[in-house]
PDB file of C-alpha atoms and ligand atoms in Angstrom:
ATOM      1  CA  MET K   1     -83.387 178.474  92.368  1.00 89.00           C
ATOM      2  CA  ASN K   2     -80.996 175.568  92.066  1.00 96.00           C
ATOM      3  CA  ASN K   3     -78.460 174.329  94.587  1.00 97.00           C
ATOM      4  CA  SER K   4     -76.833 171.847  92.271  1.00 98.00           C
ATOM      5  CA  PRO K   5     -73.099 172.551  91.476  1.00 98.00           C
ATOM      6  CA  ILE K   6     -71.569 174.260  88.528  1.00 98.00           C
ATOM      7  CA  GLY K   7     -69.221 171.869  87.036  1.00 98.00           C
ATOM      8  CA  ILE K   8     -65.740 173.280  85.907  1.00 98.00           C
ATOM      9  CA  TYR K   9     -63.453 171.485  83.703  1.00 98.00           C
ATOM     10  CA  ASP K  10     -59.795 171.898  82.531  1.00 98.00           C
ATOM     11  CA  SER K  11     -56.864 169.658  81.523  1.00 98.00           C
ATOM     12  CA  GLY K  12     -55.405 170.015  84.936  1.00 98.00           C
ATOM     13  CA  PHE K  13     -54.754 172.920  87.316  1.00 98.00           C
ATOM     14  CA  GLY K  14     -55.407 175.786  85.025  1.00 98.00           C
ATOM     15  CA  GLY K  15     -59.203 176.043  85.428  1.00 98.00           C
ATOM     16  CA  LEU K  16     -58.509 176.560  89.062  1.00 98.00           C
ATOM     17  CA  SER K  17     -57.732 180.177  88.068  1.00 97.00           C
ATOM     18  CA  VAL K  18     -61.295 180.229  86.945  1.00 98.00           C
ATOM     19  CA  TRP K  19     -62.628 178.451  90.059  1.00 98.00           C
ATOM     20  CA  ARG K  20     -61.148 181.121  92.169  1.00 97.00           C
ATOM     21  CA  GLU K  21     -63.007 184.008  90.343  1.00 97.00           C
ATOM     22  CA  LEU K  22     -66.300 182.055  90.286  1.00 98.00           C
ATOM     23  CA  ARG K  23     -65.881 181.348  94.157  1.00 97.00           C
ATOM     24  CA  ARG K  24     -65.308 185.027  94.735  1.00 96.00           C
ATOM     25  CA  GLU K  25     -67.969 186.284  92.571  1.00 96.00           C
ATOM     26  CA  LEU K  26     -70.649 183.655  93.424  1.00 97.00           C
ATOM     27  CA  PRO K  27     -70.036 182.551  97.100  1.00 96.00           C
ATOM     28  CA  ASP K  28     -73.465 180.786  97.237  1.00 97.00           C
ATOM     29  CA  GLU K  29     -72.693 178.342  94.311  1.00 98.00           C
ATOM     30  CA  SER K  30     -71.318 174.842  95.070  1.00 98.00           C
ATOM     31  CA  LEU K  31     -68.501 174.030  92.604  1.00 98.00           C
ATOM     32  CA  LEU K  32     -67.405 170.526  91.228  1.00 98.00           C
ATOM     33  CA  TYR K  33     -64.014 170.825  89.571  1.00 98.00           C
ATOM     34  CA  LEU K  34     -62.717 168.076  87.137  1.00 98.00           C
ATOM     35  CA  GLY K  35     -59.007 168.535  86.522  1.00 98.00           C
ATOM     36  CA  ASP K  36     -58.280 165.741  83.860  1.00 98.00           C
ATOM     37  CA  GLY K  37     -54.559 165.319  84.857  1.00 98.00           C
ATOM     38  CA  LYS K  38     -54.362 162.121  82.874  1.00 97.00           C
ATOM     39  CA  ASN K  39     -54.171 163.641  79.491  1.00 97.00           C
ATOM     40  CA  CYS K  40     -52.489 166.790  80.340  1.00 96.00           C
ATOM     41  CA  PRO K  41     -51.120 168.833  78.696  1.00 96.00           C
ATOM     42  CA  TYR K  42     -53.641 169.211  75.990  1.00 95.00           C
ATOM     43  CA  GLY K  43     -51.771 171.938  74.062  1.00 87.00           C
ATOM     44  CA  SER K  44     -50.304 169.773  71.255  1.00 80.00           C
ATOM     45  CA  LEU K  45     -52.853 166.924  71.220  1.00 90.00           C
ATOM     46  CA  PRO K  46     -54.846 166.384  68.052  1.00 93.00           C
ATOM     47  CA  GLU K  47     -58.165 168.070  68.042  1.00 93.00           C
ATOM     48  CA  GLU K  48     -60.154 164.751  67.848  1.00 96.00           C
ATOM     49  CA  ARG K  49     -58.552 163.584  71.040  1.00 97.00           C
ATOM     50  CA  ILE K  50     -59.341 166.689  72.866  1.00 96.00           C
ATOM     51  CA  ARG K  51     -62.828 166.302  71.790  1.00 97.00           C
ATOM     52  CA  GLU K  52     -62.966 162.738  73.097  1.00 98.00           C
ATOM     53  CA  VAL K  53     -61.524 163.638  76.466  1.00 98.00           C
ATOM     54  CA  ALA K  54     -63.811 166.843  76.733  1.00 98.00           C
ATOM     55  CA  ASP K  55     -66.837 164.705  75.964  1.00 98.00           C
ATOM     56  CA  GLU K  56     -65.875 162.229  78.645  1.00 98.00           C
ATOM     57  CA  ALA K  57     -65.431 165.150  81.095  1.00 98.00           C
ATOM     58  CA  VAL K  58     -68.714 166.868  80.511  1.00 98.00           C
ATOM     59  CA  ALA K  59     -70.555 163.461  80.648  1.00 98.00           C
ATOM     60  CA  THR K  60     -68.981 162.887  84.051  1.00 98.00           C
ATOM     61  CA  LEU K  61     -69.916 166.372  85.440  1.00 98.00           C
ATOM     62  CA  LEU K  62     -73.456 165.917  84.252  1.00 98.00           C
ATOM     63  CA  ALA K  63     -73.594 162.567  85.805  1.00 98.00           C
ATOM     64  CA  GLN K  64     -72.827 164.184  89.122  1.00 98.00           C
ATOM     65  CA  GLY K  65     -75.861 166.465  88.533  1.00 98.00           C
ATOM     66  CA  CYS K  66     -74.101 169.741  87.466  1.00 98.00           C
ATOM     67  CA  LYS K  67     -76.607 172.428  86.226  1.00 98.00           C
ATOM     68  CA  MET K  68     -74.060 174.201  84.204  1.00 98.00           C
ATOM     69  CA  VAL K  69     -70.724 173.335  82.781  1.00 98.00           C
ATOM     70  CA  VAL K  70     -67.667 175.792  82.492  1.00 98.00           C
ATOM     71  CA  VAL K  71     -64.951 174.580  79.995  1.00 98.00           C
ATOM     72  CA  ALA K  72     -62.310 176.476  81.949  1.00 98.00           C
ATOM     73  CA  CYS K  73     -59.648 175.592  79.209  1.00 98.00           C
ATOM     74  CA  ASN K  74     -59.060 177.725  76.027  1.00 97.00           C
ATOM     75  CA  THR K  75     -57.699 174.715  74.161  1.00 95.00           C
ATOM     76  CA  ALA K  76     -60.605 172.425  74.929  1.00 97.00           C
ATOM     77  CA  THR K  77     -63.047 175.258  74.123  1.00 97.00           C
ATOM     78  CA  SER K  78     -61.276 175.884  70.749  1.00 95.00           C
ATOM     79  CA  ALA K  79     -61.425 172.258  69.892  1.00 95.00           C
ATOM     80  CA  ALA K  80     -64.771 170.969  71.344  1.00 97.00           C
ATOM     81  CA  ILE K  81     -67.092 173.735  72.386  1.00 97.00           C
ATOM     82  CA  GLU K  82     -69.573 173.477  69.420  1.00 97.00           C
ATOM     83  CA  PHE K  83     -69.464 169.698  69.647  1.00 98.00           C
ATOM     84  CA  LEU K  84     -70.362 169.806  73.222  1.00 98.00           C
ATOM     85  CA  ARG K  85     -73.141 172.190  72.930  1.00 98.00           C
ATOM     86  CA  ASP K  86     -74.541 170.123  70.136  1.00 98.00           C
ATOM     87  CA  LYS K  87     -74.321 167.032  72.043  1.00 98.00           C
ATOM     88  CA  TYR K  88     -75.529 168.340  75.670  1.00 98.00           C
ATOM     89  CA  HIS K  89     -77.898 170.886  74.328  1.00 96.00           C
ATOM     90  CA  ASN K  90     -80.022 170.781  77.475  1.00 95.00           C
ATOM     91  CA  VAL K  91     -77.333 172.294  79.681  1.00 97.00           C
ATOM     92  CA  PRO K  92     -75.714 175.643  79.400  1.00 98.00           C
ATOM     93  CA  ILE K  93     -72.026 175.255  78.551  1.00 98.00           C
ATOM     94  CA  VAL K  94     -69.633 178.205  78.997  1.00 98.00           C
ATOM     95  CA  GLY K  95     -66.446 178.214  77.129  1.00 97.00           C
ATOM     96  CA  LEU K  96     -63.232 180.216  77.446  1.00 95.00           C
ATOM     97  CA  GLU K  97     -61.538 182.341  74.824  1.00 90.00           C
ATOM     98  CA  PRO K  98     -58.553 184.417  74.731  1.00 93.00           C
ATOM     99  CA  ALA K  99     -59.464 188.067  75.488  1.00 94.00           C
ATOM    100  CA  VAL K 100     -58.428 189.440  72.159  1.00 95.00           C
ATOM    101  CA  LYS K 101     -61.393 191.764  71.722  1.00 94.00           C
ATOM    102  CA  PRO K 102     -60.927 194.114  74.929  1.00 94.00           C
ATOM    103  CA  ALA K 103     -57.052 193.918  74.412  1.00 97.00           C
ATOM    104  CA  CYS K 104     -57.443 195.262  70.786  1.00 96.00           C
ATOM    105  CA  GLU K 105     -59.832 197.810  71.775  1.00 95.00           C
ATOM    106  CA  ARG K 106     -57.717 199.081  74.564  1.00 95.00           C
ATOM    107  CA  SER K 107     -54.214 199.094  72.953  1.00 97.00           C
ATOM    108  CA  ARG K 108     -52.614 202.598  72.695  1.00 97.00           C
ATOM    109  CA  THR K 109     -49.455 201.259  70.869  1.00 98.00           C
ATOM    110  CA  GLY K 110     -51.460 199.275  68.441  1.00 98.00           C
ATOM    111  CA  VAL K 111     -49.489 196.121  69.374  1.00 98.00           C
ATOM    112  CA  VAL K 112     -50.919 193.295  71.440  1.00 98.00           C
ATOM    113  CA  GLY K 113     -49.479 189.945  72.415  1.00 98.00           C
ATOM    114  CA  VAL K 114     -51.499 186.693  72.977  1.00 98.00           C
ATOM    115  CA  VAL K 115     -49.706 183.829  74.739  1.00 98.00           C
ATOM    116  CA  ALA K 116     -51.602 180.620  74.676  1.00 97.00           C
ATOM    117  CA  THR K 117     -51.087 176.954  73.684  1.00 95.00           C
ATOM    118  CA  GLU K 118     -50.206 175.835  70.131  1.00 93.00           C
ATOM    119  CA  ARG K 119     -53.512 174.131  69.631  1.00 92.00           C
ATOM    120  CA  SER K 120     -55.493 177.348  70.761  1.00 94.00           C
ATOM    121  CA  LEU K 121     -53.275 179.646  68.421  1.00 95.00           C
ATOM    122  CA  GLU K 122     -53.891 177.498  65.407  1.00 93.00           C
ATOM    123  CA  SER K 123     -57.551 176.954  65.964  1.00 93.00           C
ATOM    124  CA  GLU K 124     -60.099 178.150  63.431  1.00 93.00           C
ATOM    125  CA  LYS K 125     -62.087 179.722  66.282  1.00 92.00           C
ATOM    126  CA  PHE K 126     -59.116 181.734  67.351  1.00 95.00           C
ATOM    127  CA  LEU K 127     -58.269 182.906  63.809  1.00 95.00           C
ATOM    128  CA  ASN K 128     -61.908 183.866  63.247  1.00 95.00           C
ATOM    129  CA  THR K 129     -61.799 185.940  66.676  1.00 94.00           C
ATOM    130  CA  LEU K 130     -58.712 187.620  65.447  1.00 94.00           C
ATOM    131  CA  ALA K 131     -59.922 188.402  62.036  1.00 95.00           C
ATOM    132  CA  ARG K 132     -63.153 189.842  63.504  1.00 94.00           C
ATOM    133  CA  TYR K 133     -61.748 191.988  66.348  1.00 93.00           C
ATOM    134  CA  ASN K 134     -58.014 193.036  65.717  1.00 90.00           C
ATOM    135  CA  ASN K 135     -59.314 196.018  64.084  1.00 87.00           C
ATOM    136  CA  GLY K 136     -55.971 197.024  62.536  1.00 93.00           C
ATOM    137  CA  VAL K 137     -53.901 196.093  65.731  1.00 97.00           C
ATOM    138  CA  ARG K 138     -50.951 194.018  65.272  1.00 97.00           C
ATOM    139  CA  VAL K 139     -51.274 190.859  67.294  1.00 98.00           C
ATOM    140  CA  ILE K 140     -48.370 188.855  68.240  1.00 98.00           C
ATOM    141  CA  ARG K 141     -49.028 185.241  68.829  1.00 97.00           C
ATOM    142  CA  GLN K 142     -46.714 183.319  71.006  1.00 97.00           C
ATOM    143  CA  VAL K 143     -46.865 179.679  72.454  1.00 97.00           C
ATOM    144  CA  GLY K 144     -46.103 179.580  76.281  1.00 97.00           C
ATOM    145  CA  ARG K 145     -43.934 176.713  75.703  1.00 96.00           C
ATOM    146  CA  GLY K 146     -43.434 174.818  79.038  1.00 97.00           C
ATOM    147  CA  PHE K 147     -45.680 177.035  81.053  1.00 97.00           C
ATOM    148  CA  VAL K 148     -48.497 174.456  81.577  1.00 97.00           C
ATOM    149  CA  GLU K 149     -45.776 171.862  82.685  1.00 97.00           C
ATOM    150  CA  ALA K 150     -44.300 174.387  85.151  1.00 97.00           C
ATOM    151  CA  VAL K 151     -47.683 174.993  86.891  1.00 97.00           C
ATOM    152  CA  GLU K 152     -48.609 171.358  86.887  1.00 97.00           C
ATOM    153  CA  ALA K 153     -45.235 170.617  88.651  1.00 97.00           C
ATOM    154  CA  ASN K 154     -45.950 173.524  90.978  1.00 96.00           C
ATOM    155  CA  GLU K 155     -42.707 175.101  89.857  1.00 97.00           C
ATOM    156  CA  GLU K 156     -43.849 178.635  89.271  1.00 96.00           C
ATOM    157  CA  SER K 157     -41.032 180.221  91.486  1.00 94.00           C
ATOM    158  CA  LEU K 158     -38.039 178.181  90.152  1.00 97.00           C
ATOM    159  CA  PRO K 159     -35.352 180.194  88.466  1.00 97.00           C
ATOM    160  CA  THR K 160     -35.675 177.954  85.368  1.00 97.00           C
ATOM    161  CA  THR K 161     -39.376 178.901  85.235  1.00 98.00           C
ATOM    162  CA  ARG K 162     -38.454 182.575  85.440  1.00 98.00           C
ATOM    163  CA  GLU K 163     -35.908 182.026  82.621  1.00 98.00           C
ATOM    164  CA  LEU K 164     -38.630 180.285  80.496  1.00 98.00           C
ATOM    165  CA  VAL K 165     -41.336 182.958  81.222  1.00 98.00           C
ATOM    166  CA  HIS K 166     -38.815 185.842  80.349  1.00 98.00           C
ATOM    167  CA  SER K 167     -37.889 184.094  77.111  1.00 98.00           C
ATOM    168  CA  VAL K 168     -41.370 184.377  75.885  1.00 98.00           C
ATOM    169  CA  ILE K 169     -42.685 187.747  77.452  1.00 98.00           C
ATOM    170  CA  GLU K 170     -39.762 189.984  76.890  1.00 98.00           C
ATOM    171  CA  PRO K 171     -39.685 189.702  73.013  1.00 98.00           C
ATOM    172  CA  ILE K 172     -43.345 190.621  72.958  1.00 98.00           C
ATOM    173  CA  ILE K 173     -42.699 193.736  75.050  1.00 98.00           C
ATOM    174  CA  GLU K 174     -39.662 194.653  72.974  1.00 98.00           C
ATOM    175  CA  GLN K 175     -42.034 194.625  69.759  1.00 98.00           C
ATOM    176  CA  GLY K 176     -44.197 197.397  71.423  1.00 98.00           C
ATOM    177  CA  ALA K 177     -47.099 195.483  73.080  1.00 98.00           C
ATOM    178  CA  ASP K 178     -48.727 197.451  75.663  1.00 98.00           C
ATOM    179  CA  ILE K 179     -51.259 194.671  76.322  1.00 98.00           C
ATOM    180  CA  ILE K 180     -50.388 190.909  76.876  1.00 98.00           C
ATOM    181  CA  VAL K 181     -53.500 188.404  76.833  1.00 98.00           C
ATOM    182  CA  LEU K 182     -52.870 185.211  78.917  1.00 98.00           C
ATOM    183  CA  GLY K 183     -55.015 182.860  76.589  1.00 97.00           C
ATOM    184  CA  CYS K 184     -54.509 179.695  78.694  1.00 98.00           C
ATOM    185  CA  THR K 185     -56.119 179.224  82.130  1.00 98.00           C
ATOM    186  CA  HIS K 186     -52.794 177.753  83.477  1.00 98.00           C
ATOM    187  CA  TYR K 187     -50.959 180.986  82.907  1.00 98.00           C
ATOM    188  CA  PRO K 188     -52.585 183.217  85.476  1.00 98.00           C
ATOM    189  CA  PHE K 189     -50.443 181.056  88.050  1.00 98.00           C
ATOM    190  CA  LEU K 190     -47.461 182.645  86.389  1.00 98.00           C
ATOM    191  CA  ARG K 191     -48.774 186.108  86.925  1.00 97.00           C
ATOM    192  CA  GLU K 192     -46.283 187.234  89.593  1.00 97.00           C
ATOM    193  CA  VAL K 193     -43.155 185.982  87.444  1.00 97.00           C
ATOM    194  CA  ILE K 194     -44.798 187.688  84.463  1.00 98.00           C
ATOM    195  CA  ASN K 195     -45.198 190.926  86.493  1.00 98.00           C
ATOM    196  CA  ASP K 196     -41.577 190.753  87.281  1.00 97.00           C
ATOM    197  CA  VAL K 197     -40.567 190.673  83.665  1.00 98.00           C
ATOM    198  CA  VAL K 198     -42.805 193.548  82.933  1.00 98.00           C
ATOM    199  CA  GLY K 199     -41.338 195.527  85.787  1.00 97.00           C
ATOM    200  CA  GLU K 200     -42.044 199.244  85.568  1.00 97.00           C
ATOM    201  CA  ARG K 201     -42.984 199.368  82.067  1.00 97.00           C
ATOM    202  CA  GLU K 202     -46.549 200.123  81.211  1.00 97.00           C
ATOM    203  CA  VAL K 203     -47.784 196.656  80.043  1.00 98.00           C
ATOM    204  CA  GLU K 204     -51.112 195.424  81.103  1.00 97.00           C
ATOM    205  CA  ILE K 205     -51.687 191.647  81.487  1.00 98.00           C
ATOM    206  CA  ILE K 206     -55.257 190.503  81.037  1.00 97.00           C
ATOM    207  CA  ASP K 207     -56.922 187.018  81.356  1.00 95.00           C
ATOM    208  CA  SER K 208     -60.543 185.868  80.961  1.00 94.00           C
ATOM    209  CA  GLY K 209     -61.236 184.709  84.548  1.00 93.00           C
ATOM    210  CA  GLU K 210     -63.414 187.687  85.588  1.00 90.00           C
ATOM    211  CA  ALA K 211     -65.308 187.975  82.292  1.00 93.00           C
ATOM    212  CA  VAL K 212     -66.273 184.372  82.542  1.00 97.00           C
ATOM    213  CA  ALA K 213     -67.353 184.632  86.250  1.00 96.00           C
ATOM    214  CA  LYS K 214     -69.614 187.549  85.077  1.00 96.00           C
ATOM    215  CA  ARG K 215     -70.893 185.658  81.978  1.00 97.00           C
ATOM    216  CA  VAL K 216     -71.839 182.539  84.303  1.00 98.00           C
ATOM    217  CA  GLU K 217     -73.697 184.917  86.726  1.00 98.00           C
ATOM    218  CA  TYR K 218     -75.613 186.394  83.902  1.00 98.00           C
ATOM    219  CA  LEU K 219     -76.543 183.032  82.630  1.00 98.00           C
ATOM    220  CA  LEU K 220     -77.563 181.785  86.191  1.00 98.00           C
ATOM    221  CA  ASP K 221     -79.981 184.808  86.545  1.00 97.00           C
ATOM    222  CA  GLU K 222     -81.186 184.302  82.881  1.00 97.00           C
ATOM    223  CA  LEU K 223     -81.995 180.790  83.408  1.00 98.00           C
ATOM    224  CA  ASN K 224     -83.181 180.897  86.883  1.00 97.00           C
ATOM    225  CA  LEU K 225     -80.373 178.565  88.131  1.00 98.00           C
ATOM    226  CA  ARG K 226     -78.922 180.604  91.095  1.00 97.00           C
ATOM    227  CA  ALA K 227     -78.431 178.850  94.339  1.00 97.00           C
ATOM    228  CA  GLU K 228     -80.464 179.932  97.143  1.00 94.00           C
ATOM    229  CA  ASN K 229     -79.105 183.027  99.036  1.00 91.00           C
ATOM    230  CA  GLY K 230     -76.852 181.926 102.098  1.00 87.00           C
ATOM    231  CA  ALA K 231     -76.801 178.210 100.555  1.00 87.00           C
ATOM    232  CA  SER K 232     -73.835 176.570 102.038  1.00 91.00           C
ATOM    233  CA  ALA K 233     -71.541 176.074  99.090  1.00 96.00           C
ATOM    234  CA  GLU K 234     -69.601 172.763  98.661  1.00 97.00           C
ATOM    235  CA  TYR K 235     -66.440 172.445  96.761  1.00 98.00           C
ATOM    236  CA  ARG K 236     -65.588 169.198  95.531  1.00 98.00           C
ATOM    237  CA  PHE K 237     -62.640 167.931  93.181  1.00 98.00           C
ATOM    238  CA  MET K 238     -62.496 165.135  90.494  1.00 98.00           C
ATOM    239  CA  THR K 239     -59.858 163.827  88.288  1.00 98.00           C
ATOM    240  CA  PHE K 240     -59.093 161.305  85.613  1.00 98.00           C
ATOM    241  CA  ALA K 241     -55.721 160.814  87.244  1.00 98.00           C
ATOM    242  CA  ASP K 242     -55.359 159.377  90.860  1.00 98.00           C
ATOM    243  CA  GLU K 243     -56.080 160.345  94.367  1.00 98.00           C
ATOM    244  CA  GLU K 244     -52.795 162.175  95.000  1.00 98.00           C
ATOM    245  CA  TYR K 245     -53.561 164.491  91.884  1.00 98.00           C
ATOM    246  CA  LYS K 246     -57.040 165.168  93.290  1.00 98.00           C
ATOM    247  CA  GLU K 247     -55.631 166.192  96.671  1.00 98.00           C
ATOM    248  CA  ARG K 248     -53.109 168.498  94.847  1.00 98.00           C
ATOM    249  CA  LEU K 249     -56.081 170.080  92.948  1.00 98.00           C
ATOM    250  CA  ARG K 250     -57.677 170.729  96.370  1.00 98.00           C
ATOM    251  CA  ARG K 251     -54.611 172.291  97.720  1.00 97.00           C
ATOM    252  CA  LYS K 252     -53.945 174.373  94.728  1.00 97.00           C
ATOM    253  CA  ALA K 253     -57.460 175.722  94.669  1.00 98.00           C
ATOM    254  CA  PHE K 254     -57.259 176.981  98.267  1.00 97.00           C
ATOM    255  CA  GLY K 255     -53.700 178.326  97.759  1.00 94.00           C
ATOM    256  CA  GLU K 256     -52.049 175.647 100.082  1.00 95.00           C
ATOM    257  CA  ILE K 257     -49.513 174.932  97.384  1.00 90.00           C
TER     258      ILE K 257
HETATM  259  N1  DGL G   1     -55.570 175.273  80.610  1.00 50.39           N
HETATM  260  C1  DGL G   1     -55.614 174.994  79.195  1.00 50.39           C
HETATM  261  C2  DGL G   1     -55.922 176.249  78.521  1.00 50.39           C
HETATM  262  O1  DGL G   1     -56.444 177.026  78.968  1.00 50.39           O
HETATM  263  C3  DGL G   1     -54.917 173.668  78.692  1.00 50.39           C
HETATM  264  C4  DGL G   1     -53.431 173.566  78.807  1.00 50.39           C
HETATM  265  C5  DGL G   1     -52.870 172.446  78.234  1.00 50.39           C
HETATM  266  O2  DGL G   1     -53.409 171.412  78.811  1.00 50.39           O
HETATM  267  O3  DGL G   1     -52.148 172.393  77.440  1.00 50.39           O
HETATM  268  O4  DGL G   1     -55.641 176.259  77.232  1.00 50.39           O
END
């Protein structure tokens, strides 16, 4: 048993989509969320820079006594997960990867779309996953340009955001994809808009949130790190930006904005 918090880290608001899944699946666990906010978006930063900030983020969470860290950011995972696991080898570190494997297994049309940041789609880690699991399925890779910025600005329901989302998602559907993978943790916040683009067509949208929550649960049991039954969970937020950003993180987490 261990009542210390689970640390969750992302470039900004995106990892809150994972935070929500963890809170739902593991209601006894305290969560400490670090949304960088200062260096966001990571999507087009050089890999070395992402490693530096990810290092600082994990060190910050561990200094707060976290028993486990979830890198709730596909971009930081692809750039830094091995480095982080090497450096902080006493602590379990869970990363996020686009759900390419289940998508390729389930596709009936043999065409799948993956929407993610430029850095994630170009990464060696992603290309290896693709080569390993695509299994003859055609995988259309598409950068969700402007998506992260729209979520960070709370502009999910603006007409300009709808147009932006349409311009990325519609061509993927037109090419025959029946599954679209959201490979960035910011994108689930655009789910309603994406669903509107899909409309009545049979296209499944998947992200990695639930699978990560299950992985965390498995590791907590495996390593005997679960919080006590009925422990009163605390939810705290941190940022490398300012107080205002921190307050926005909290409000976004609880669906107030
Ligand atoms: N939320 C992040 C991801 O999952 C990073 C987005 C960004 O900062 O560009 O990839």
